[in-house]
mmCIF file of C-alpha atoms in Angstrom:
data_model
loop_
_atom_site.group_PDB
_atom_site.id
_atom_site.type_symbol
_atom_site.label_atom_id
_atom_site.label_comp_id
_atom_site.label_asym_id
_atom_site.label_seq_id
_atom_site.Cartn_x
_atom_site.Cartn_y
_atom_site.Cartn_z
ATOM 1 C CA MET R 278 117.412 107.918 90.874
ATOM 2 C CA ILE R 279 114.391 106.333 92.563
ATOM 3 C CA ASP R 280 111.532 108.620 93.585
ATOM 4 C CA GLU R 281 110.357 107.618 97.075
ATOM 5 C CA ARG R 282 107.337 109.915 97.122
ATOM 6 C CA ILE R 283 103.804 108.517 96.840
ATOM 7 C CA GLN R 284 102.986 107.685 93.215
ATOM 8 C CA THR R 285 99.682 106.952 91.503
ATOM 9 C CA THR R 286 98.893 104.575 88.685
ATOM 10 C CA SER R 287 95.532 104.271 86.962
ATOM 11 C CA PHE R 288 94.311 101.256 85.042
ATOM 12 C CA ASN R 289 92.097 100.863 82.033
ATOM 13 C CA ALA R 290 88.711 99.357 82.710
ATOM 14 C CA GLU R 291 88.445 95.596 83.070
ATOM 15 C CA GLN R 292 85.160 94.172 81.859
ATOM 16 C CA ALA R 293 83.138 91.672 83.879
ATOM 17 C CA LEU R 294 79.652 90.233 83.615
ATOM 18 C CA THR R 295 77.099 90.536 86.394
ATOM 19 C CA LYS R 296 74.799 87.726 87.518
ATOM 20 C CA ASP R 297 72.272 89.054 84.990
ATOM 21 C CA THR R 298 74.937 88.951 82.230
ATOM 22 C CA VAL R 299 75.200 92.726 82.088
ATOM 23 C CA PRO R 300 78.706 93.912 81.181
ATOM 24 C CA VAL R 301 80.315 96.154 83.799
ATOM 25 C CA ASN R 302 83.582 98.057 83.481
ATOM 26 C CA VAL R 303 85.758 98.251 86.598
ATOM 27 C CA ASP R 304 88.660 100.670 86.749
ATOM 28 C CA ALA R 305 91.097 101.405 89.547
ATOM 29 C CA ILE R 306 93.787 103.739 90.773
ATOM 30 C CA ILE R 307 96.534 102.591 93.095
ATOM 31 C CA PHE R 308 98.718 104.694 95.341
ATOM 32 C CA TRP R 309 102.173 103.260 95.928
ATOM 33 C CA ARG R 310 105.576 104.201 97.278
ATOM 34 C CA VAL R 311 109.036 102.663 97.040
ATOM 35 C CA HIS R 312 110.200 101.646 100.509
ATOM 36 C CA ASP R 313 113.560 100.181 99.503
ATOM 37 C CA ALA R 314 115.210 102.168 96.694
ATOM 38 C CA ARG R 315 118.190 99.807 96.585
ATOM 39 C CA ALA R 316 115.987 96.762 95.990
ATOM 40 C CA ALA R 317 113.888 98.652 93.423
ATOM 41 C CA ALA R 318 117.030 99.586 91.491
ATOM 42 C CA LEU R 319 119.016 96.359 91.770
ATOM 43 C CA GLU R 320 116.642 93.421 92.275
ATOM 44 C CA ILE R 321 114.153 93.981 89.463
ATOM 45 C CA THR R 322 114.539 95.126 85.868
ATOM 46 C CA ASP R 323 111.653 97.600 85.775
ATOM 47 C CA TYR R 324 109.905 98.103 89.103
ATOM 48 C CA ARG R 325 107.207 100.396 87.660
ATOM 49 C CA THR R 326 106.119 97.748 85.152
ATOM 50 C CA ALA R 327 106.198 95.108 87.887
ATOM 51 C CA ILE R 328 103.939 97.215 90.118
ATOM 52 C CA ASP R 329 101.576 97.769 87.186
ATOM 53 C CA ARG R 330 101.382 94.043 86.354
ATOM 54 C CA VAL R 331 100.857 92.927 89.958
ATOM 55 C CA ALA R 332 98.140 95.527 90.510
ATOM 56 C CA GLN R 333 96.311 94.610 87.278
ATOM 57 C CA THR R 334 96.492 90.926 88.130
ATOM 58 C CA SER R 335 95.155 91.613 91.628
ATOM 59 C CA LEU R 336 92.294 93.691 90.206
ATOM 60 C CA ARG R 337 91.362 90.901 87.775
ATOM 61 C CA GLU R 338 91.536 88.344 90.572
ATOM 62 C CA MET R 339 89.228 90.411 92.812
ATOM 63 C CA ILE R 340 86.733 90.892 89.967
ATOM 64 C CA ALA R 341 86.761 87.184 89.160
ATOM 65 C CA LEU R 342 86.364 86.225 92.817
ATOM 66 C CA GLN R 343 83.384 88.550 93.269
ATOM 67 C CA CYS R 344 81.769 87.283 90.061
ATOM 68 C CA TRP R 345 82.333 83.677 91.101
ATOM 69 C CA ARG R 346 80.844 84.280 94.567
ATOM 70 C CA ARG R 347 77.779 86.012 93.156
ATOM 71 C CA CYS R 348 77.222 83.859 90.084
ATOM 72 C CA SER R 349 77.926 80.379 91.409
ATOM 73 C CA PRO R 350 74.966 78.501 92.797
ATOM 74 C CA THR R 351 74.851 77.740 96.496
ATOM 75 C CA PRO R 352 74.918 74.096 97.656
ATOM 76 C CA GLY R 353 71.188 74.259 98.469
ATOM 77 C CA SER R 354 70.282 75.472 94.993
ATOM 78 C CA ARG R 355 72.376 72.700 93.418
ATOM 79 C CA ARG R 356 70.321 70.117 95.316
ATOM 80 C CA ALA R 357 67.089 71.773 94.162
ATOM 81 C CA ILE R 358 68.286 71.722 90.540
ATOM 82 C CA ALA R 359 69.258 68.038 90.834
ATOM 83 C CA ARG R 360 65.742 67.035 91.979
#
């Protein structure tokens, strides 16, 4: 039986470094719901684990993207460093 009510899943903190190399822990909670019970039951081995893995990967990707945007030098600063 597939529960089609809204579910919640929390994640352990993922650690990232700030621009000043200060470690920061980022945690998250997702709210999700199964829209297609047939697909959840027949097209994937363990849909709860799949949701967990996709959400964790997305969280890590967002953290990495924010760190990259904030920590990478801008084109103007690269020119100044090269001089």
